[in-house]
Structures are given as structure tokens and as C-alpha cells.
Coordinates of C-alpha atoms in Angstrom, one line a residue:
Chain A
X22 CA 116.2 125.3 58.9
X23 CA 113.0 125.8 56.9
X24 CA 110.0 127.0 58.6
X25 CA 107.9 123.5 59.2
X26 CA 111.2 122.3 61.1
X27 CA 110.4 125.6 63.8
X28 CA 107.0 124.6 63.6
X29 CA 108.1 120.7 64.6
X30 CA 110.6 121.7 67.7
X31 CA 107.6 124.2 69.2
X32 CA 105.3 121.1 68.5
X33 CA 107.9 119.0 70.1
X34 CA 108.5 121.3 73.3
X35 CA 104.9 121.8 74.0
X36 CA 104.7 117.6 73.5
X37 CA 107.4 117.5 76.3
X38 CA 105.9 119.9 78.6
X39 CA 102.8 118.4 78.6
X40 CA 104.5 114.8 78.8
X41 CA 106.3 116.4 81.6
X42 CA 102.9 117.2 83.6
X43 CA 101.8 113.4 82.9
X44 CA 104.7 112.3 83.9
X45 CA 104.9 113.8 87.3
X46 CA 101.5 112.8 87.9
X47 CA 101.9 109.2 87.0
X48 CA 105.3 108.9 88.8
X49 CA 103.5 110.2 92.0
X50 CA 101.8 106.9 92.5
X51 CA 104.5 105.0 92.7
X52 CA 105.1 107.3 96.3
X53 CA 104.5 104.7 98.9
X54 CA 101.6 105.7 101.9
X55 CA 102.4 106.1 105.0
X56 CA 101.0 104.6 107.9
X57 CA 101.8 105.0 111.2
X58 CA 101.4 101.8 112.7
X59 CA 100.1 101.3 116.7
X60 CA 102.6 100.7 119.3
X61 CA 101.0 97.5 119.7
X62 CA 102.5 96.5 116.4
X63 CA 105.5 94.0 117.8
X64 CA 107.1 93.9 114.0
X65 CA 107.1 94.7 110.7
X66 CA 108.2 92.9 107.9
X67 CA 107.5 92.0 104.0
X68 CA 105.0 90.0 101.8
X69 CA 108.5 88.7 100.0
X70 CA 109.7 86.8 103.7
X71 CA 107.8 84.3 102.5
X72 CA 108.6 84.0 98.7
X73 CA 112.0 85.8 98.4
X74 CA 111.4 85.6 94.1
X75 CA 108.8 88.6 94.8
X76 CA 111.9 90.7 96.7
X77 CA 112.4 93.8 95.4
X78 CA 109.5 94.0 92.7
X79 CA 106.3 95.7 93.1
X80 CA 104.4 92.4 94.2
X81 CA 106.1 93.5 97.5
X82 CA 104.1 94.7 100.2
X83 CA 104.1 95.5 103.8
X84 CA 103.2 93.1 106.6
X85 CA 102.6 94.0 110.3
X86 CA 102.2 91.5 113.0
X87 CA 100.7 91.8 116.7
X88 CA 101.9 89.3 118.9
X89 CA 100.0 89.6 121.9
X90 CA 103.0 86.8 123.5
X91 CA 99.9 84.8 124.7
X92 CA 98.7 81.9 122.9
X93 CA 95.5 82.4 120.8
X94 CA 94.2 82.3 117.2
X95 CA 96.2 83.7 114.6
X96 CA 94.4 85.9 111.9
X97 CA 95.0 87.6 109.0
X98 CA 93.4 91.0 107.4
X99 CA 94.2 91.8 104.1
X100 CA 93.1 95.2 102.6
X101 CA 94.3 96.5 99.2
X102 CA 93.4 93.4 97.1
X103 CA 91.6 95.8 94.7
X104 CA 93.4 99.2 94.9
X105 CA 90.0 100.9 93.7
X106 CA 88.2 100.1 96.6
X107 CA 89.5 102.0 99.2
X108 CA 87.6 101.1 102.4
X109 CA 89.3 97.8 102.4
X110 CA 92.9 99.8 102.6
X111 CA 91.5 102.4 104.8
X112 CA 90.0 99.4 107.5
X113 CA 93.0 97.7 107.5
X114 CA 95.2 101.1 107.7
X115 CA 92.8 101.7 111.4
X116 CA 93.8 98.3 112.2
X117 CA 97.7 99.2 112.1
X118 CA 97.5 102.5 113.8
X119 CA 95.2 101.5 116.6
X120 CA 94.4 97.5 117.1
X121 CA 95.8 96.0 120.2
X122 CA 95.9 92.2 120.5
X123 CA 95.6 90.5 123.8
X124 CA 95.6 86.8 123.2
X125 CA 96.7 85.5 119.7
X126 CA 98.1 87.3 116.8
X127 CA 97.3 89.8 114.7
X128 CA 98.7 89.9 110.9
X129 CA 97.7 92.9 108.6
X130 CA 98.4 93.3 105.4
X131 CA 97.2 96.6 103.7
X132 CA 98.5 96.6 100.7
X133 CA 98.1 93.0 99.2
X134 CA 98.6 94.1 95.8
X135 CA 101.0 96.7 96.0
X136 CA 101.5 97.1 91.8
X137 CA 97.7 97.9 91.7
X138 CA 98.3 100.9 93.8
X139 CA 100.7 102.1 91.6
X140 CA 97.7 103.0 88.5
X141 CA 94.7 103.8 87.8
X142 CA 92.2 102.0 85.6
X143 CA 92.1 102.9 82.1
X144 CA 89.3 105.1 80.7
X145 CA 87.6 104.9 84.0
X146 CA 88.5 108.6 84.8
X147 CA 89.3 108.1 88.4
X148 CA 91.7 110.4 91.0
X149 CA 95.1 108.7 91.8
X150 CA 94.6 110.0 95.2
X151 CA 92.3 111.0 97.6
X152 CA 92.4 112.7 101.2
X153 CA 91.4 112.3 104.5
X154 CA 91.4 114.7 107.4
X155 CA 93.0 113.0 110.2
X156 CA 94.1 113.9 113.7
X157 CA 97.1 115.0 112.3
X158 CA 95.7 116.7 109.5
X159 CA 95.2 116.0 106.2
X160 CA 96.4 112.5 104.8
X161 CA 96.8 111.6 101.2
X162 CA 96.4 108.3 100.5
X163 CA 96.6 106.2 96.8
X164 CA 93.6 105.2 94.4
X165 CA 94.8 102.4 92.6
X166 CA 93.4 100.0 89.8
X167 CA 91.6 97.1 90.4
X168 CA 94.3 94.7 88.8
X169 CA 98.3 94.2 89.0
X170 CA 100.0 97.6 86.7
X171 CA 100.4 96.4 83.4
X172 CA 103.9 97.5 83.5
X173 CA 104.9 94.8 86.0
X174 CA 102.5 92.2 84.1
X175 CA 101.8 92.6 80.4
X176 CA 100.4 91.1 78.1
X177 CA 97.3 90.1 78.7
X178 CA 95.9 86.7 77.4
X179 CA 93.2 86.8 75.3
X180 CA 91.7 83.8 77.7
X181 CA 93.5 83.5 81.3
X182 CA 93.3 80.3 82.5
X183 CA 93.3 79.9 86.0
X184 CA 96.0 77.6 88.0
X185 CA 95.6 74.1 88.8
X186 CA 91.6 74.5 88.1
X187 CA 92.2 75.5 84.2
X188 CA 88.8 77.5 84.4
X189 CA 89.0 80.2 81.8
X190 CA 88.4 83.8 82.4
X191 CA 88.8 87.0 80.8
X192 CA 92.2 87.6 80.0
X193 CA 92.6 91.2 82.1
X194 CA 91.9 88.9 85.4
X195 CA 95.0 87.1 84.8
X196 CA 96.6 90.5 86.7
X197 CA 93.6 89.7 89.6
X198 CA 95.1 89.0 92.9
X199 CA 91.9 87.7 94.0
X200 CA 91.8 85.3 90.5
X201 CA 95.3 84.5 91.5
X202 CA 95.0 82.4 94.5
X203 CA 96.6 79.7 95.1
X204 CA 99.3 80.6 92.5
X205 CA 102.4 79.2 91.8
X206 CA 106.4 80.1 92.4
X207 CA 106.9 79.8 88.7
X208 CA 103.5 81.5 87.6
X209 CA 102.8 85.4 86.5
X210 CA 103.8 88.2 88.6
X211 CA 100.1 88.6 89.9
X212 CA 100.1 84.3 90.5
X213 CA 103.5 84.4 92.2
X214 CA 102.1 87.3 94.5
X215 CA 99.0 85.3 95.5
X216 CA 101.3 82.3 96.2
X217 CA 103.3 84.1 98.8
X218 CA 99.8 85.3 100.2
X219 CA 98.6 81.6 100.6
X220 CA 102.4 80.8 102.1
X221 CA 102.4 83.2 104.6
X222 CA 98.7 81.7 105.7
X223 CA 100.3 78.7 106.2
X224 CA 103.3 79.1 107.4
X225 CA 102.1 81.8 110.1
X226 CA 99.4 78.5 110.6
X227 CA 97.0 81.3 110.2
X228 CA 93.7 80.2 111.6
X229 CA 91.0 83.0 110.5
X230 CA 91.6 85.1 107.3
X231 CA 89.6 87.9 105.7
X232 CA 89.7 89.8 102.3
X233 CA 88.3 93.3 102.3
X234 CA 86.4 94.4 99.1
X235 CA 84.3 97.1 97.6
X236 CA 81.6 96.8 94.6
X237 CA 79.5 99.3 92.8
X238 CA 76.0 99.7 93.8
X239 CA 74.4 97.9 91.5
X240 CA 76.0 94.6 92.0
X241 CA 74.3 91.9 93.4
X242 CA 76.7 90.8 96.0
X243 CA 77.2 93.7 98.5
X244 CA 77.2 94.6 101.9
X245 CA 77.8 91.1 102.4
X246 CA 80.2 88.4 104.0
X247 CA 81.5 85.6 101.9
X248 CA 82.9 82.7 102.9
X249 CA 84.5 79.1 102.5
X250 CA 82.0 76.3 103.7
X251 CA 84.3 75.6 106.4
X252 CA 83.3 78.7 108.0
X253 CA 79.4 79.5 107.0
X254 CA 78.5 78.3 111.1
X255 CA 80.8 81.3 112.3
X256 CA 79.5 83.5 109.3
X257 CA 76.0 83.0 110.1
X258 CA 76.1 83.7 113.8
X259 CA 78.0 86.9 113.2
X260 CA 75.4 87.6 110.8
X261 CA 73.0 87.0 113.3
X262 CA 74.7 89.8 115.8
X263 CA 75.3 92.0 113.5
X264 CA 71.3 91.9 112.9
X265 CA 70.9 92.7 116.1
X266 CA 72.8 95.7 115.5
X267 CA 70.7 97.0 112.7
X268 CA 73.4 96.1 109.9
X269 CA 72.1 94.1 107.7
X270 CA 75.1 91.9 106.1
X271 CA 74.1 89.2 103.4
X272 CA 75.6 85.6 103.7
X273 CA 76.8 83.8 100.6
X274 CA 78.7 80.8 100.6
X275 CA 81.6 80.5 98.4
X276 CA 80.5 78.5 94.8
X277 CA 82.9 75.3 94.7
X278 CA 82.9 76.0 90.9
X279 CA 84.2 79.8 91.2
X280 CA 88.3 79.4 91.3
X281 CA 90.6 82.1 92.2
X282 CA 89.3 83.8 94.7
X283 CA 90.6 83.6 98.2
X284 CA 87.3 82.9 99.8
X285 CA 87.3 79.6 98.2
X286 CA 91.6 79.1 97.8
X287 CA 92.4 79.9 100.8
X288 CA 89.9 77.6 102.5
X289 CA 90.8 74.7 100.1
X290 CA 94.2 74.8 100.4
X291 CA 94.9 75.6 104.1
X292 CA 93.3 75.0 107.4
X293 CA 92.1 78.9 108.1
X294 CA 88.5 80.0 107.6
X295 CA 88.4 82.4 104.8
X296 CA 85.8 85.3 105.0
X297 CA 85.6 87.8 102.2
X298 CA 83.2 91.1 103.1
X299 CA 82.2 94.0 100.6
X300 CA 80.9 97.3 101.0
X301 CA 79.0 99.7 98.2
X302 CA 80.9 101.9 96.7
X303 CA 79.8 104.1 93.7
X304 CA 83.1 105.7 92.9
X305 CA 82.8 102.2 91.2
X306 CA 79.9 101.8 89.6
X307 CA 79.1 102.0 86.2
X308 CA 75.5 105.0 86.7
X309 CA 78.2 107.1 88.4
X310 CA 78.6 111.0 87.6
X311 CA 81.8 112.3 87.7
X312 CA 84.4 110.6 90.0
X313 CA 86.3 112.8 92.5
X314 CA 87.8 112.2 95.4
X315 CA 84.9 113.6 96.7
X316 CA 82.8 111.0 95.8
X317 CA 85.4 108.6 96.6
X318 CA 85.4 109.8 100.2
X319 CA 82.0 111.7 100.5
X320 CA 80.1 108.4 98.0
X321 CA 77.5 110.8 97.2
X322 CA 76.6 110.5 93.6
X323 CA 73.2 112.2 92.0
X324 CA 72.7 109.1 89.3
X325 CA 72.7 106.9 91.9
X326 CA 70.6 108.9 94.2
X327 CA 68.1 109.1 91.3
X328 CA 68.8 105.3 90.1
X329 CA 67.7 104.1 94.2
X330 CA 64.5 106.1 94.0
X331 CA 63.5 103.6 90.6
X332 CA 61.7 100.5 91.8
X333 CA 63.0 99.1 88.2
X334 CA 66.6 99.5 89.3
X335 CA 68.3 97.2 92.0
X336 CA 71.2 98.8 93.6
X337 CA 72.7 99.1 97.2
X338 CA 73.0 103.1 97.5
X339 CA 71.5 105.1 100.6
X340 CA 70.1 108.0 99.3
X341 CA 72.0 110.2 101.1
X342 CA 74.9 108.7 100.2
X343 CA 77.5 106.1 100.9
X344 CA 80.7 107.9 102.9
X345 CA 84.2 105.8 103.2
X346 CA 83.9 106.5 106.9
X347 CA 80.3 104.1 106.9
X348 CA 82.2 101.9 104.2
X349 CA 85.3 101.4 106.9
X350 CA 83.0 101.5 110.1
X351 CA 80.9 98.2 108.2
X352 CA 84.5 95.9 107.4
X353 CA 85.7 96.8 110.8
X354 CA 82.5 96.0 112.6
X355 CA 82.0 93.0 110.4
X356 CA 85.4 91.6 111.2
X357 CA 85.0 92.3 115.2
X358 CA 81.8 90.2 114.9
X359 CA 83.2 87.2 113.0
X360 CA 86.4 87.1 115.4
X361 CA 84.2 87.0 118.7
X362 CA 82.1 84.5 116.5
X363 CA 84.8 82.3 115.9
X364 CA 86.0 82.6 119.5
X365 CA 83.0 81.4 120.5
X366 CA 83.1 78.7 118.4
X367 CA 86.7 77.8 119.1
X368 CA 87.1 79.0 123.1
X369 CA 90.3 76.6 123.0
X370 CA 91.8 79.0 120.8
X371 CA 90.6 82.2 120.4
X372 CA 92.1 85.7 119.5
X373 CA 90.9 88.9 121.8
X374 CA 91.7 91.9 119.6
X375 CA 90.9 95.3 121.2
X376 CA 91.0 98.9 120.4
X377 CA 88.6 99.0 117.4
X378 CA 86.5 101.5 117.0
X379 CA 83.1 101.2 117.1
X380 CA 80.4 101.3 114.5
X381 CA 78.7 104.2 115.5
X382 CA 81.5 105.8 116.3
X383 CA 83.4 105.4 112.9
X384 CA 80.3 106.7 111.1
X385 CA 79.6 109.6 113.4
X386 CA 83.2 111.0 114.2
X387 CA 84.3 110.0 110.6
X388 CA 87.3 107.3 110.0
X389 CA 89.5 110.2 110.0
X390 CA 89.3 110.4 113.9
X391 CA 91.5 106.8 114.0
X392 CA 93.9 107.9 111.8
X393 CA 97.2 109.3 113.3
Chain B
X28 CA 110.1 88.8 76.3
X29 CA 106.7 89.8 75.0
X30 CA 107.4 92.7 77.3
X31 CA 110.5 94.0 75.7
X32 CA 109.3 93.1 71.8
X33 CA 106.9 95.4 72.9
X34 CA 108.7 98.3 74.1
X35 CA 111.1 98.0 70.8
X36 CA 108.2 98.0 68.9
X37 CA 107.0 101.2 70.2
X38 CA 110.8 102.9 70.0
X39 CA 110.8 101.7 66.2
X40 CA 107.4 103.5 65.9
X41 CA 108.5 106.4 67.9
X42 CA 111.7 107.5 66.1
X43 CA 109.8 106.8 62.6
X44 CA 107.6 109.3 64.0
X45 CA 109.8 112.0 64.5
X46 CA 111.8 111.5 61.3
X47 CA 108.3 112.1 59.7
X48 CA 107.6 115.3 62.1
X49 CA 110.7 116.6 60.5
X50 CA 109.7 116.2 56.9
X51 CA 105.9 117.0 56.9
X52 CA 105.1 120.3 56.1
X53 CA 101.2 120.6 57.2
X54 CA 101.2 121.7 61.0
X55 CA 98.5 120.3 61.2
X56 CA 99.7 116.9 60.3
X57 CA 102.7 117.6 62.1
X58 CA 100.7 118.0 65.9
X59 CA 98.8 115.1 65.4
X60 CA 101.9 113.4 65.2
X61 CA 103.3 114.8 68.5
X62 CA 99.6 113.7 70.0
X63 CA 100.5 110.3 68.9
X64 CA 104.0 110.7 70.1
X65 CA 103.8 111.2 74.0
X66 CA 102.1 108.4 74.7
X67 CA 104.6 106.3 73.1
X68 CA 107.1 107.6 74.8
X69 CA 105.2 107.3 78.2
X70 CA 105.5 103.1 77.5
X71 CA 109.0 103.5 76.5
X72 CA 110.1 104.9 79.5
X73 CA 107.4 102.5 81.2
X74 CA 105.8 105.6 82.7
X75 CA 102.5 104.4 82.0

């Protein structure tokens, strides 16, 4: 062996080491979370029970189901649509380990799109995990991507076109759960996945539904509750009470035009009334510094806290800061506000769920605190 | 089946790769092409 053949095995073995360290690290997100679900939770079962082609594939997920054994409303949480905005897990995660359901049923889904959790997004720079200290200590949970893994769907279209509608969108939103709905058995991974979604909804003859979401600070739709026509009577009186609360919720209707998105799929093709909420979170915005955990759990950022003291600058960022705990406390108070709003609306069927924590108690204690 | 065209794409480029890190005799030539390498081989073994 000459000398530039040493040179190319040292090369090569530092090459593997470091692939090595990558890989671990990579491979570690494919490590499922565990939740430690309430015992209210009458059974468990999977996203694929409803469209066995998904079985065994990471469009997969867990699907836990309070049955209070009194007739009621039915409804649906998912969290986990986008795996990058974590208080839409997190909410859903409380749900699971503490909810308890008196009349009706209770259906949580926390991971909708399981193959998001299992990356990050490109060139965004953000952790693959983040942790919360919980009454059992410290709990690691996953920082996913906002789309499907391009492993489990790839490539992407230059254009993806959106089924039945045919509206064209930009091709990396073709592995979009929430650019997925209503799907179809023979579509893409990501339009199978919101197929079995929309199959479960009507099979379970789901009656309320609701999508949790995040968005950076400087988008225009935040801290607000979105929803199919069908439900903007229900959406604005729990508006209205949450007003009276001093949480200030925007209401937007769902566009007609806007396809894909399970505010306006789900309430087209079901019966339930679809509500869609979103929180601000600058672990996703573009002004952010550099994004930790910490400002994944902690959402204190310096850009942003010098971007909300411009008047030329329109974001959604408290200046002292904008913590998952306040993130979580908002979805679950928002969601215990449009339930008793639909009950009131629909006495004849309504769905008592009990046992979530309050508002002020989420943001004081710190979400942690309902965490097992 | 785009898929898998793509993962033999990236073994074809991998092992021509290494057949060159063998024959190159600038070092420095020679760890740009074990930079290039790993992330191939990340996609082949649909790592990342």
C-alpha cells in the first residue's frame, strides 16, 4: 500500500465515526414517546383500524378513546399534525394522561402524522428533542418536521396538486397532512394517511373535531380559532367567553377556495364541525436567534423581543416571551370553551369532558405539572 | 420506483467515489471526497 491509500482508510474511518454520531442521532427519532395515558382512557388502538393499507408503515399512529358509556357527542383532538409545533402534541399528550369524559366520547390522537416526528426540517437548525420536567421528572419528547419524512414519501412534485380539487401548490406540501385531507386509498403516503383521518371521523360519526397548530410570530393568522362555516355560531360564542377571560382568540372562517386543510375537508366531507386553533411559536419563525430546546420550551427569543417593540413590524410575540406551557394552556382552554359552546348549542347531544386543567393554572404551575 | 432509482443512483455515485478516494493522491482532494461520501451513504441506508 502506497502512502495516499493510509491517508484514504484514516479519511475513511474518521468518515465512519463521524457517520456513526449522525447516525445515532438521526436513528433516535424514530424512538416512539411515551405517554402515559389517564385511567379514564377505556382503549387504545391505531390510526391503521380504519385503513388497514397504512398498517405497519409510519403513517401509523396512536389512537385513544374515552367512552364515558353515556350517550353524548363524540369528538375528536388531533395534535401532531405538524411535528414542529409542539404545543399541539403536548395539549393533546394532557388530554391522554388526565381528561375524563362523563357523557360522550373522547377520541385523541397525538401524533396525527407520525412520519413527521421522525425528522427534522432541513437547514432549519432545529433540536430533535426537547424536555419537560414533569411530575415524574424529566420527559423527553420529539421535535419533528412540519411535513411527512421524505424517506416514507419522496419525490417531491415540482407542483402538487391537490385531490379531487386539482388546486396546485408547492410541491413540498404534497407530504402536508393538513394539504392532504380528504385523501384517497390509492393516493401518496401523506394522502392515504389523511384519508384514514377523515374515515375514522366518520365512522366514529365524530360530531366536533379540532386540529391543533402552531405558527411563527409574524404570521398573520395566530392565536386564533379557524373553522368550517358550519361551525362559525359555536366559534364565535366561544370567542365571546374566552374574551371574557382576557384571551383574546381571532375568528376566521375557513376560505371555500383553500383545499386541503382539515378545517375546510373535514367539514365538507362529513357531518362534524371542524375547528382548527394556533398558537405563536417563534422556535418557528423566520427573525428567530438560535433555536434550542430552550426556546422551544422557554419561546423567549431576543430578535423577536426587539422585532415586537418596532411599530413597523407586525408579529404576535409577548415581550417576555412565549413559553409552551402558555402555548398548551391557550389550545386546551380554547378547546374547553368551544365544547361547552357546542353543548350549548346542541344540549340534545352534548359531551361533558372533565379534568382539564385550567388556564391559569397551566401557565402558572407550568404544563409539566399535568404530565405524569 | 422513483424511490429506489434513486437510492441506486446514489450507490452508483457512492462506490465511484471510493474507487476515486483510492486512486487520488492529494489529501486534500481525497477528504473532500469522504465529506461528499457520508451523506450518501446516510440515503443509502435511508438514515436520513
Amino acid at each position: 500500500m502506497e502512502k495516499h491509500h493510509y491517508i484514504a482508510v484514516v479519511f475513511l474511518l474518521a468518515g465512519g465515526i463521524l457517520s456513526a454520531i449522525a447516525s445515532k442521532d438521526f436513528l433516535s427519532m424514530r424512538d416512539a414517546d411515551i405517554l402515559h395515558p389517564s385511567q379514564f382512557v377505556t382503549t387504545t388502538g391505531m390510526l391503521s383500524d380504519y385503513l388497514p393499507e397504512i398498517k405497519g408503515t409510519y403513517g401509523d399512529t396512536k389512537v385513544y378513546y374515552f367512552n364515558s358509556g353515556n350517550p353524548g357527542a363524540t369528538v375528536i383532538l388531533l395534535g401532531g399534525t405538524h411535528p414542529n409545533e409542539p404545543a399541539g402534541f403536548i395539549a393533546a399528550a394532557v388530554l391522554v394522561e388526565n381528561a375524563q369524559v362523563t357523557k360522550g366520547r373522547l377520541i385523541v390522537i397525538p401524533q396525527s402524522c407520525a412520519s413527521g416526528f421522525t425528522a427534522t426540517d432541513p437547514l432549519e437548525a432545529c433540536p430533535t428533542h426537547f424536555t419537560i420536567n414533569t411530575q415524574s421528572g424529566p420527559r423527553t419528547f420529539r421535535y419533528g418536521a412540519r411535513g411527512g419524512n421524505p424517506l416514507h414519501q419522496w419525490p417531491d412534485p415540482l407542483v402538487y396538486r391537490h385531490y379531487p380539487s386539482g388546486q396546485q401548490l408547492s410541491g413540498m406540501e404534497s407530504r402536508n397532512l393538513n394539504r392532504s385531507y380528504p385523501g384517497r386509498v390509492d393516493g401518496s403516503f401523506m394522502e392515504r394517511n389523511g384519508f384514514a383521518i377523515v374515515q375514522l371521523i366518520k365512522k366514529e360519526n365524530v360530531d366536533v373535531a379540532f386540529d391543533l397548530h402552531e405558527a411563527a410570530p409574524e404570521v398573520m393568522i395566530i392565536n386564533a380559532i379557524i373553522t368550517h362555516e358550519k361551525g362559525s355560531d359555536i366559534a364565535a360564542n366561544a370567542v365571546l367567553n374566552l374574551e371574557f377571560e382576557d384571551l383574546q382568540y381571532s375568528l376566521e372562517i375557513s376560505p371555500k377556495n383553500f383545499h386541503g386543510l382539515s378545517h375546510r375537508e373535514w367539514g365538507d366531507s362529513t357531518m362534524t364541525f371542524a375547528f382548527l386553533m394556533e398558537t405563536s411559536n417563534p422556535s418557528q419563525g423566520r427573525l428567530r436567534g438560535v433555536t434550542s430546546e430552550a426556546l422551544v420550551v422557554e419561546g423567549n427569543d431576543p430578535f423577536y423581543k426587539t422585532a415586537s417593540k418596532l411599530d413597523n413590524v407586525r408579529i404576535t410575540y409577548d415581550s417576555s416571551g412565549e413559553p409552551l406551557s402558555l402555548r398548551v394552556a391557550r389550545h386546551l382552554q380554547g378547546f374547553k370553551r368551544l365544547v361547552e359552546s357546542y353543548n350549548e348549542a346542541h344540549p340534545e347531544n352534548s359531551a361533558i369532558i372533565e379534568n382539564i386543567p385550567e388556564y391559569n393554572a397551566v401557565v402558572s404551575d407550568g404544563v409539566g405539572k399535568y404530565l405524569k | 420506483m422513483l424511490f429506489y432509482t434513486y437510492i441506486i443512483i446514489a450507490a452508483l455515485v457512492a462506490s465511484i467515489i471510493l474507487t476515486e478516494l483510492f486512486r487520488e493522491k492529494s489529501w486534500r482532494n481525497q477528504l473532500a471526497m469522504v465529506i461528499i461520501l457520508i451523506p450518501l451513504l446516510l440515503r443509502i441506508f435511508q438514515i436520513k
